[in-house]
Amino acid sequence: EVERRRVVEEWNATRRPYPTDGVRVHDLFHAQAARTPHAVALSWRGERLTYAQLARQANRIANALRRRGVGPEVRVGICLPRTPELVAAMLGVLGAGGAYVPLDPAYPRERLGFMLEDAGVTLVITDSVLADRLPEGAATLLLDVEAASIAAESIEAPRVDVHPGNLSHVIFTSGSTGRPKGVMIRHSSVVVLLHWLRENVTDEERSSVLFSTSINFDVSVAEVFGTLAWGGKLVLVENALELATLDESVVHVSMVPSAAEELLRGGGIPASVKTLNLGGEALPAALAQGLYALPTVEKVGNLYGPTEDTTYSTYYVVPRGADRVLVGAPVANTRAYVLDAHLQPVPTGAVGELYLAGDGLSRGYANRPAMTAERFIPCPFGPPGARMYRVMDRVRWRADGELEYLGRIDFQVKVRGYRIELGEIEARLAEHPGVRAPVVLVREDAPGDRRLVAYYLGDAPAAVDALKAHLSDRLPGYMVPAAYVWMQAYPQTPNGKVDRRALPAPEGDAYAAHEYAAPLGETEEALAGIWAEVLGVERVGRHDDFFELGGHSLLAVRVISRVRQVLGAEVRIADLFERPVLADLARAIQSAARTELPPIEPVERDGALPLSFAQQRLWFLEQLGDLGDTYHIPMRQRLRGELDRAALRRALDAILARHEALRTTFVELNGEPVQRIALAGDFRLLEHDLSGQPAAEAELRRLVTEEAGAPFELAQGPLIRGRLVRLAEDDHLLLLTMHHIVSDGWSIEVLTRELGTLYDAFRRGKENPLPPLPVQYADYAA
């Protein structure tokens, strides 16, 4: 009761600094266009649109919509490719007083039809090419066909009596009942978000913002309007992975962590990027610190929030060297509650369920009054009429006022940033005549590669390509599982439920594949080997489709990187999307430009060994001093079960002997830095025993912080070290720390994989199974 009274008092004392009355989203844009008419608002493939040009284009569309009866509360669909017209259409709908409803052209026609009907869309802005994707009879405004009449409309914004409580847009999310649900967002909620972004994004960051998110996802609201409301520039691209090849400088980037990890792994984050705000899925601490290891990155933020609370609810700037990423503190005008099953607050440190309240809350779900009432419930801590949203996330408050995320309590998942209700996939898969009792889950059989896998019962196995086609006609591509496993019976838990953890990993026949035809020629054979390696399949035929074998955009980046390494061919990610069949891509590779690089040859170790360009940069920065742990790469591995400490120490010694970079120090010779490689020796591993200690958790936090922050001496070494912390007889934590001058984000995966292989071999009394390395990093540097 004391905790409850404290929460109520906090509500009453909450400062609500941002206005929610009298301002609409399009008002902020037009006010900015009036202040800076000649500033660049949008950049796309070399084309530049000023604020004045974009405002005129949006106003013409708004006036055309007004003639068709669009006004407050009227829902207008937008089904357009990612061009400047897309942004103008969003602003045009708002300027006409309506609410826009994003419609992805890649969605199946059936899903688009359901969304149109469910949201009550009266008109769709599209073009003549995409109009065929819409259900028959849908009313449309075709921007290309009606270009002349739209160009004749007034360039002045129409006068419409739009209230802050009117809808600004309706965004659909995956639905647990088998149908997507439309979240209804008000102008006032968006305006609060935009004012918060104004204070938390600097003018320099806003000067060039990557617009890579589909408007079907709520992050686009922050990207588009959070930039255009305050005078920034949008750089429009197809997807975030284009950042790697973008000609234009970008300062501020928002994306899902999995995309950032692929870009970091492939060296695809340009030097212009200073701020990365990551959201949509859990942000690993190692990734955040890997981004900080880039010389120009100044801020890595973790953004958290459901669509139902208008994009962002909490924010956390990850500190350099942090070994844990929190979801942070609520943004302005937002309240967060951690409650028990009786909707009572739990004490600080206790685990509870997250509820959100405040001005960011949406109206609820379109045409879903029962679901709205279930998830948007009366708030017992606020004034009469206040509501709060049940997020279905497990969290806890920390003593510093930050929220820590501990996982979902339902079957909603995030895969590559997409929010997916597994129940929706199961419901649609059950409609197939050969499927009974489907179960869909996310597997991560290879580190970092999360895939949807479907399991089903039936009289006999169904054709995988038929199951994929069935779902592809009903669901967006990101919701179609990569593999389909037929089961005669499900493993069960003691209480009779499906034991999801015991379901087997999919094998080759679980993936769609055409009748096998062996690859022809050296290029096809090499490409098939690359696909098999990246996709984790046994064999690949010349008629197989990359995406039908379980490929996706992030794995496509790895394929392109391997093609450049193995075949020396310059191909683009777009080439793989345009030619997903192996034989077709092989033909494109044969005609592609060649990358002529000399082979890496071993060099003598008796002379002065030069530094690579990356090492030179890091060495120079270290000479400036006062960098602290800026370029430290901390790793943590929880080791549960019986631990063979002798095998672990032997494995670490073998890692040190195998990789010269980990035995390298950097000294100055005649005014220039050079590498010195020490002989193999014992790995520096300190051991701590915290088992049974009353303050074990506090001491563990101290050890983790101390280990990650302890300085390195580049000239003395070692530049990798570790600690083994015993928490219980069957529970240990391995802490490894490296300096970035001898390691990077890609190396962490190599080290983790090899350490596991060596430990397993030594624990079973076998010899080192890893083959010798033909070249070392010093050879590459030379």
Short mmCIF file of N, CA and C in Angstrom, two decimals, residues 582-715:
data_model
loop_
_atom_site.label_atom_id
_atom_site.label_comp_id
_atom_site.label_asym_id
_atom_site.label_seq_id
_atom_site.Cartn_x
_atom_site.Cartn_y
_atom_site.Cartn_z
N LEU A 582 20.20 -19.84 -58.20
CA LEU A 582 21.66 -19.95 -58.24
C LEU A 582 22.23 -19.80 -59.65
N ALA A 583 21.67 -20.48 -60.61
CA ALA A 583 22.21 -20.41 -61.97
C ALA A 583 22.11 -18.99 -62.53
N ASP A 584 21.03 -18.28 -62.23
CA ASP A 584 20.87 -16.91 -62.73
C ASP A 584 21.89 -15.98 -62.09
N LEU A 585 22.10 -16.11 -60.78
CA LEU A 585 23.08 -15.25 -60.12
C LEU A 585 24.49 -15.56 -60.61
N ALA A 586 24.77 -16.84 -60.87
CA ALA A 586 26.10 -17.20 -61.36
C ALA A 586 26.39 -16.52 -62.70
N ARG A 587 25.39 -16.44 -63.57
CA ARG A 587 25.60 -15.76 -64.85
C ARG A 587 25.90 -14.28 -64.63
N ALA A 588 25.21 -13.66 -63.66
CA ALA A 588 25.48 -12.24 -63.37
C ALA A 588 26.88 -12.06 -62.82
N ILE A 589 27.33 -13.02 -62.01
CA ILE A 589 28.67 -12.94 -61.44
C ILE A 589 29.73 -13.04 -62.54
N GLN A 590 29.49 -13.88 -63.52
CA GLN A 590 30.48 -14.06 -64.59
C GLN A 590 30.68 -12.79 -65.40
N SER A 591 29.63 -11.96 -65.48
CA SER A 591 29.75 -10.73 -66.26
C SER A 591 30.06 -9.52 -65.38
N ALA A 592 30.20 -9.73 -64.06
CA ALA A 592 30.43 -8.61 -63.14
C ALA A 592 31.89 -8.18 -63.20
N ALA A 593 32.11 -6.96 -62.73
CA ALA A 593 33.48 -6.44 -62.64
C ALA A 593 34.26 -7.27 -61.65
N ARG A 594 35.57 -7.42 -61.88
CA ARG A 594 36.41 -8.23 -61.01
C ARG A 594 37.19 -7.34 -60.05
N THR A 595 37.34 -7.85 -58.85
CA THR A 595 38.14 -7.16 -57.84
C THR A 595 39.53 -7.77 -57.87
N GLU A 596 40.52 -7.00 -58.30
CA GLU A 596 41.88 -7.51 -58.41
C GLU A 596 42.66 -7.16 -57.15
N LEU A 597 42.83 -8.13 -56.28
CA LEU A 597 43.61 -7.94 -55.07
C LEU A 597 44.72 -8.99 -55.03
N PRO A 598 45.90 -8.62 -54.62
CA PRO A 598 46.98 -9.61 -54.53
C PRO A 598 46.69 -10.60 -53.42
N PRO A 599 47.13 -11.83 -53.54
CA PRO A 599 46.91 -12.80 -52.46
C PRO A 599 47.70 -12.42 -51.22
N ILE A 600 47.20 -12.82 -50.06
CA ILE A 600 47.92 -12.58 -48.81
C ILE A 600 48.93 -13.71 -48.63
N GLU A 601 50.20 -13.37 -48.54
CA GLU A 601 51.26 -14.36 -48.40
C GLU A 601 51.94 -14.19 -47.04
N PRO A 602 52.38 -15.29 -46.43
CA PRO A 602 53.11 -15.17 -45.16
C PRO A 602 54.40 -14.37 -45.35
N VAL A 603 54.73 -13.54 -44.37
CA VAL A 603 55.96 -12.75 -44.41
C VAL A 603 56.87 -13.21 -43.28
N GLU A 604 58.15 -12.88 -43.41
CA GLU A 604 59.11 -13.25 -42.37
C GLU A 604 58.78 -12.52 -41.07
N ARG A 605 59.07 -13.17 -39.95
CA ARG A 605 58.77 -12.59 -38.65
C ARG A 605 60.00 -11.98 -37.99
N ASP A 606 61.16 -12.00 -38.68
CA ASP A 606 62.38 -11.53 -38.02
C ASP A 606 62.60 -10.03 -38.19
N GLY A 607 61.84 -9.35 -39.04
CA GLY A 607 62.00 -7.92 -39.22
C GLY A 607 60.89 -7.14 -38.53
N ALA A 608 60.88 -5.83 -38.77
CA ALA A 608 59.83 -4.98 -38.20
C ALA A 608 58.53 -5.23 -38.95
N LEU A 609 57.48 -5.53 -38.22
CA LEU A 609 56.18 -5.82 -38.83
C LEU A 609 55.30 -4.58 -38.76
N PRO A 610 54.77 -4.13 -39.88
CA PRO A 610 53.97 -2.90 -39.87
C PRO A 610 52.59 -3.15 -39.27
N LEU A 611 51.91 -2.06 -38.94
CA LEU A 611 50.53 -2.11 -38.47
C LEU A 611 49.59 -1.96 -39.66
N SER A 612 48.41 -2.52 -39.56
CA SER A 612 47.38 -2.25 -40.57
C SER A 612 46.90 -0.81 -40.39
N PHE A 613 46.15 -0.30 -41.36
CA PHE A 613 45.65 1.07 -41.25
C PHE A 613 44.76 1.23 -40.02
N ALA A 614 43.92 0.21 -39.76
CA ALA A 614 43.04 0.28 -38.59
C ALA A 614 43.85 0.29 -37.30
N GLN A 615 44.91 -0.52 -37.24
CA GLN A 615 45.76 -0.55 -36.05
C GLN A 615 46.52 0.77 -35.88
N GLN A 616 46.98 1.34 -37.00
CA GLN A 616 47.66 2.63 -36.90
C GLN A 616 46.75 3.69 -36.29
N ARG A 617 45.49 3.70 -36.71
CA ARG A 617 44.55 4.69 -36.19
C ARG A 617 44.34 4.51 -34.69
N LEU A 618 44.14 3.26 -34.27
CA LEU A 618 43.91 2.99 -32.86
C LEU A 618 45.16 3.28 -32.03
N TRP A 619 46.34 2.93 -32.55
CA TRP A 619 47.59 3.22 -31.83
C TRP A 619 47.75 4.72 -31.64
N PHE A 620 47.48 5.47 -32.69
CA PHE A 620 47.60 6.94 -32.61
C PHE A 620 46.65 7.49 -31.56
N LEU A 621 45.40 7.02 -31.56
CA LEU A 621 44.43 7.53 -30.59
C LEU A 621 44.86 7.21 -29.16
N GLU A 622 45.46 6.03 -28.96
CA GLU A 622 45.91 5.68 -27.61
C GLU A 622 47.04 6.58 -27.14
N GLN A 623 47.82 7.14 -28.07
CA GLN A 623 48.91 8.04 -27.66
C GLN A 623 48.36 9.34 -27.09
N LEU A 624 47.10 9.67 -27.44
CA LEU A 624 46.51 10.90 -26.92
C LEU A 624 46.17 10.77 -25.44
N GLY A 625 45.99 9.52 -24.95
CA GLY A 625 45.71 9.30 -23.54
C GLY A 625 44.27 9.59 -23.18
N ASP A 626 43.90 9.25 -21.95
CA ASP A 626 42.58 9.54 -21.37
C ASP A 626 41.43 8.90 -22.16
N LEU A 627 41.71 7.77 -22.83
CA LEU A 627 40.63 7.12 -23.57
C LEU A 627 39.88 6.11 -22.71
N GLY A 628 40.44 5.76 -21.55
CA GLY A 628 39.77 4.82 -20.67
C GLY A 628 39.52 3.50 -21.37
N ASP A 629 38.26 3.01 -21.28
CA ASP A 629 37.91 1.72 -21.88
C ASP A 629 37.20 1.89 -23.22
N THR A 630 37.42 3.03 -23.88
CA THR A 630 36.73 3.31 -25.13
C THR A 630 36.91 2.20 -26.16
N TYR A 631 38.12 1.65 -26.24
CA TYR A 631 38.40 0.65 -27.26
C TYR A 631 38.61 -0.74 -26.66
N HIS A 632 37.93 -1.00 -25.55
CA HIS A 632 37.92 -2.34 -24.97
C HIS A 632 36.73 -3.12 -25.53
N ILE A 633 36.92 -4.39 -25.78
CA ILE A 633 35.86 -5.26 -26.26
C ILE A 633 35.61 -6.32 -25.19
N PRO A 634 34.60 -6.12 -24.35
CA PRO A 634 34.32 -7.12 -23.30
C PRO A 634 33.38 -8.21 -23.81
N MET A 635 33.61 -9.44 -23.35
CA MET A 635 32.75 -10.58 -23.67
C MET A 635 32.36 -11.28 -22.37
N ARG A 636 31.14 -11.80 -22.35
CA ARG A 636 30.71 -12.59 -21.20
C ARG A 636 30.07 -13.88 -21.70
N GLN A 637 30.39 -14.99 -21.07
CA GLN A 637 29.77 -16.27 -21.41
C GLN A 637 29.38 -16.98 -20.13
N ARG A 638 28.08 -17.27 -20.00
CA ARG A 638 27.59 -18.03 -18.84
C ARG A 638 27.80 -19.50 -19.12
N LEU A 639 28.45 -20.20 -18.21
CA LEU A 639 28.76 -21.62 -18.37
C LEU A 639 27.97 -22.39 -17.32
N ARG A 640 26.93 -23.07 -17.75
CA ARG A 640 26.08 -23.80 -16.81
C ARG A 640 26.35 -25.30 -16.95
N GLY A 641 26.25 -26.00 -15.83
CA GLY A 641 26.56 -27.43 -15.82
C GLY A 641 27.96 -27.66 -15.26
N GLU A 642 28.38 -28.92 -15.27
CA GLU A 642 29.70 -29.27 -14.74
C GLU A 642 30.79 -28.68 -15.63
N LEU A 643 31.72 -27.97 -15.02
CA LEU A 643 32.78 -27.30 -15.79
C LEU A 643 34.11 -28.02 -15.59
N ASP A 644 34.74 -28.36 -16.71
CA ASP A 644 36.10 -28.92 -16.68
C ASP A 644 37.07 -27.75 -16.79
N ARG A 645 37.56 -27.26 -15.65
CA ARG A 645 38.39 -26.06 -15.66
C ARG A 645 39.71 -26.30 -16.37
N ALA A 646 40.25 -27.50 -16.25
CA ALA A 646 41.52 -27.80 -16.94
C ALA A 646 41.34 -27.73 -18.45
N ALA A 647 40.22 -28.28 -18.94
CA ALA A 647 39.95 -28.23 -20.38
C ALA A 647 39.75 -26.79 -20.83
N LEU A 648 39.07 -25.98 -20.01
CA LEU A 648 38.86 -24.58 -20.38
C LEU A 648 40.19 -23.83 -20.46
N ARG A 649 41.05 -24.03 -19.46
CA ARG A 649 42.36 -23.34 -19.49
C ARG A 649 43.17 -23.81 -20.70
N ARG A 650 43.12 -25.09 -20.98
CA ARG A 650 43.87 -25.60 -22.15
C ARG A 650 43.31 -25.01 -23.44
N ALA A 651 41.99 -24.86 -23.53
CA ALA A 651 41.37 -24.28 -24.72
C ALA A 651 41.79 -22.81 -24.89
N LEU A 652 41.83 -22.06 -23.79
CA LEU A 652 42.26 -20.66 -23.88
C LEU A 652 43.74 -20.57 -24.28
N ASP A 653 44.57 -21.47 -23.75
CA ASP A 653 45.98 -21.49 -24.16
C ASP A 653 46.10 -21.78 -25.66
N ALA A 654 45.26 -22.70 -26.14
CA ALA A 654 45.31 -23.05 -27.57
C ALA A 654 44.85 -21.87 -28.44
N ILE A 655 43.85 -21.13 -27.99
CA ILE A 655 43.40 -19.94 -28.72
C ILE A 655 44.55 -18.94 -28.82
N LEU A 656 45.25 -18.75 -27.70
CA LEU A 656 46.38 -17.81 -27.68
C LEU A 656 47.49 -18.27 -28.62
N ALA A 657 47.76 -19.57 -28.64
CA ALA A 657 48.81 -20.09 -29.52
C ALA A 657 48.38 -20.01 -30.99
N ARG A 658 47.10 -20.16 -31.25
CA ARG A 658 46.60 -20.22 -32.63
C ARG A 658 46.60 -18.85 -33.30
N HIS A 659 46.30 -17.79 -32.55
CA HIS A 659 46.13 -16.46 -33.15
C HIS A 659 47.26 -15.52 -32.69
N GLU A 660 48.15 -15.22 -33.60
CA GLU A 660 49.27 -14.34 -33.27
C GLU A 660 48.80 -12.96 -32.80
N ALA A 661 47.68 -12.49 -33.36
CA ALA A 661 47.21 -11.15 -33.00
C ALA A 661 47.00 -11.02 -31.50
N LEU A 662 46.58 -12.11 -30.85
CA LEU A 662 46.31 -12.07 -29.42
C LEU A 662 47.61 -12.11 -28.59
N ARG A 663 48.74 -12.38 -29.26
CA ARG A 663 50.06 -12.36 -28.57
C ARG A 663 50.90 -11.16 -29.01
N THR A 664 50.25 -10.20 -29.68
CA THR A 664 50.97 -9.08 -30.27
C THR A 664 50.96 -7.88 -29.34
N THR A 665 52.10 -7.19 -29.29
CA THR A 665 52.19 -5.88 -28.63
C THR A 665 52.68 -4.87 -29.66
N PHE A 666 52.61 -3.58 -29.29
CA PHE A 666 52.88 -2.51 -30.26
C PHE A 666 53.86 -1.53 -29.63
N VAL A 667 55.05 -1.49 -30.21
CA VAL A 667 56.11 -0.63 -29.68
C VAL A 667 56.54 0.37 -30.74
N GLU A 668 57.22 1.40 -30.30
CA GLU A 668 57.68 2.45 -31.21
C GLU A 668 59.12 2.19 -31.59
N LEU A 669 59.40 2.20 -32.90
CA LEU A 669 60.74 1.96 -33.41
C LEU A 669 61.07 3.05 -34.43
N ASN A 670 62.06 3.85 -34.11
CA ASN A 670 62.44 4.98 -34.97
C ASN A 670 61.25 5.88 -35.28
N GLY A 671 60.45 6.11 -34.25
CA GLY A 671 59.32 7.02 -34.39
C GLY A 671 58.08 6.42 -35.03
N GLU A 672 58.13 5.12 -35.38
CA GLU A 672 56.98 4.48 -36.01
C GLU A 672 56.55 3.26 -35.18
N PRO A 673 55.25 3.00 -35.07
CA PRO A 673 54.81 1.81 -34.34
C PRO A 673 55.01 0.55 -35.17
N VAL A 674 55.43 -0.53 -34.51
CA VAL A 674 55.59 -1.82 -35.16
C VAL A 674 54.97 -2.90 -34.27
N GLN A 675 54.68 -4.04 -34.89
CA GLN A 675 54.12 -5.18 -34.14
C GLN A 675 55.26 -6.06 -33.63
N ARG A 676 55.07 -6.58 -32.43
CA ARG A 676 55.96 -7.61 -31.88
C ARG A 676 55.09 -8.78 -31.42
N ILE A 677 55.41 -9.95 -31.92
CA ILE A 677 54.61 -11.13 -31.62
C ILE A 677 55.36 -11.99 -30.61
N ALA A 678 54.76 -12.20 -29.46
CA ALA A 678 55.39 -12.99 -28.40
C ALA A 678 55.22 -14.47 -28.68
N LEU A 679 56.05 -15.28 -28.04
CA LEU A 679 55.90 -16.72 -28.13
C LEU A 679 54.63 -17.16 -27.40
N ALA A 680 54.10 -18.29 -27.80
CA ALA A 680 52.89 -18.80 -27.15
C ALA A 680 53.19 -19.13 -25.69
N GLY A 681 52.25 -18.82 -24.84
CA GLY A 681 52.39 -19.10 -23.42
C GLY A 681 51.04 -19.38 -22.80
N ASP A 682 50.96 -19.19 -21.49
CA ASP A 682 49.70 -19.44 -20.79
C ASP A 682 48.79 -18.23 -20.89
N PHE A 683 47.51 -18.50 -21.06
CA PHE A 683 46.50 -17.44 -21.08
C PHE A 683 46.35 -16.86 -19.67
N ARG A 684 46.24 -15.53 -19.60
CA ARG A 684 46.11 -14.86 -18.29
C ARG A 684 44.65 -14.93 -17.84
N LEU A 685 44.36 -15.90 -16.94
CA LEU A 685 42.99 -16.10 -16.45
C LEU A 685 42.99 -16.07 -14.93
N LEU A 686 42.31 -15.09 -14.37
CA LEU A 686 42.13 -14.99 -12.93
C LEU A 686 40.85 -15.72 -12.54
N GLU A 687 40.85 -16.34 -11.36
CA GLU A 687 39.67 -17.07 -10.91
C GLU A 687 39.14 -16.46 -9.62
N HIS A 688 37.81 -16.38 -9.52
CA HIS A 688 37.12 -15.85 -8.33
C HIS A 688 36.03 -16.83 -7.95
N ASP A 689 35.84 -17.02 -6.66
CA ASP A 689 34.78 -17.91 -6.16
C ASP A 689 33.80 -17.08 -5.33
N LEU A 690 32.60 -16.89 -5.88
CA LEU A 690 31.56 -16.13 -5.19
C LEU A 690 30.45 -17.03 -4.66
N SER A 691 30.60 -18.34 -4.80
CA SER A 691 29.53 -19.25 -4.40
C SER A 691 29.30 -19.14 -2.89
N GLY A 692 28.05 -18.98 -2.53
CA GLY A 692 27.69 -18.92 -1.12
C GLY A 692 27.91 -17.59 -0.45
N GLN A 693 28.49 -16.60 -1.15
CA GLN A 693 28.72 -15.30 -0.54
C GLN A 693 27.41 -14.52 -0.44
N PRO A 694 27.16 -13.84 0.66
CA PRO A 694 25.88 -13.12 0.82
C PRO A 694 25.71 -11.96 -0.14
N ALA A 695 26.80 -11.29 -0.51
CA ALA A 695 26.73 -10.14 -1.42
C ALA A 695 27.30 -10.51 -2.79
N ALA A 696 26.99 -11.73 -3.24
CA ALA A 696 27.60 -12.23 -4.48
C ALA A 696 27.21 -11.38 -5.69
N GLU A 697 25.95 -10.95 -5.77
CA GLU A 697 25.51 -10.19 -6.94
C GLU A 697 26.23 -8.85 -7.05
N ALA A 698 26.37 -8.15 -5.91
CA ALA A 698 27.08 -6.87 -5.91
C ALA A 698 28.55 -7.07 -6.26
N GLU A 699 29.16 -8.12 -5.71
CA GLU A 699 30.57 -8.38 -6.00
C GLU A 699 30.75 -8.77 -7.47
N LEU A 700 29.79 -9.51 -8.03
CA LEU A 700 29.88 -9.88 -9.44
C LEU A 700 29.83 -8.63 -10.32
N ARG A 701 28.91 -7.70 -10.00
CA ARG A 701 28.85 -6.46 -10.78
C ARG A 701 30.16 -5.70 -10.70
N ARG A 702 30.77 -5.69 -9.51
CA ARG A 702 32.05 -4.99 -9.36
C ARG A 702 33.13 -5.64 -10.21
N LEU A 703 33.18 -6.98 -10.20
CA LEU A 703 34.19 -7.68 -10.99
C LEU A 703 34.00 -7.45 -12.48
N VAL A 704 32.74 -7.50 -12.94
CA VAL A 704 32.46 -7.29 -14.36
C VAL A 704 32.92 -5.89 -14.78
N THR A 705 32.59 -4.88 -13.96
CA THR A 705 32.99 -3.51 -14.28
C THR A 705 34.49 -3.35 -14.24
N GLU A 706 35.12 -3.93 -13.22
CA GLU A 706 36.57 -3.83 -13.08
C GLU A 706 37.29 -4.49 -14.24
N GLU A 707 36.79 -5.68 -14.63
CA GLU A 707 37.45 -6.41 -15.73
C GLU A 707 37.34 -5.65 -17.05
N ALA A 708 36.16 -5.13 -17.34
CA ALA A 708 35.96 -4.44 -18.62
C ALA A 708 36.73 -3.13 -18.68
N GLY A 709 36.94 -2.48 -17.53
CA GLY A 709 37.54 -1.15 -17.53
C GLY A 709 39.02 -1.09 -17.24
N ALA A 710 39.62 -2.20 -16.78
CA ALA A 710 41.05 -2.18 -16.46
C ALA A 710 41.87 -1.82 -17.70
N PRO A 711 42.85 -0.91 -17.58
CA PRO A 711 43.58 -0.43 -18.77
C PRO A 711 44.49 -1.50 -19.37
N PHE A 712 44.77 -1.34 -20.64
CA PHE A 712 45.76 -2.15 -21.35
C PHE A 712 46.99 -1.29 -21.62
N GLU A 713 48.15 -1.92 -21.64
CA GLU A 713 49.38 -1.28 -22.09
C GLU A 713 49.75 -1.87 -23.44
N LEU A 714 49.63 -1.08 -24.51
CA LEU A 714 49.85 -1.61 -25.85
C LEU A 714 51.27 -2.14 -26.04
N ALA A 715 52.23 -1.52 -25.36
CA ALA A 715 53.62 -1.94 -25.54
C ALA A 715 53.99 -3.12 -24.65
#
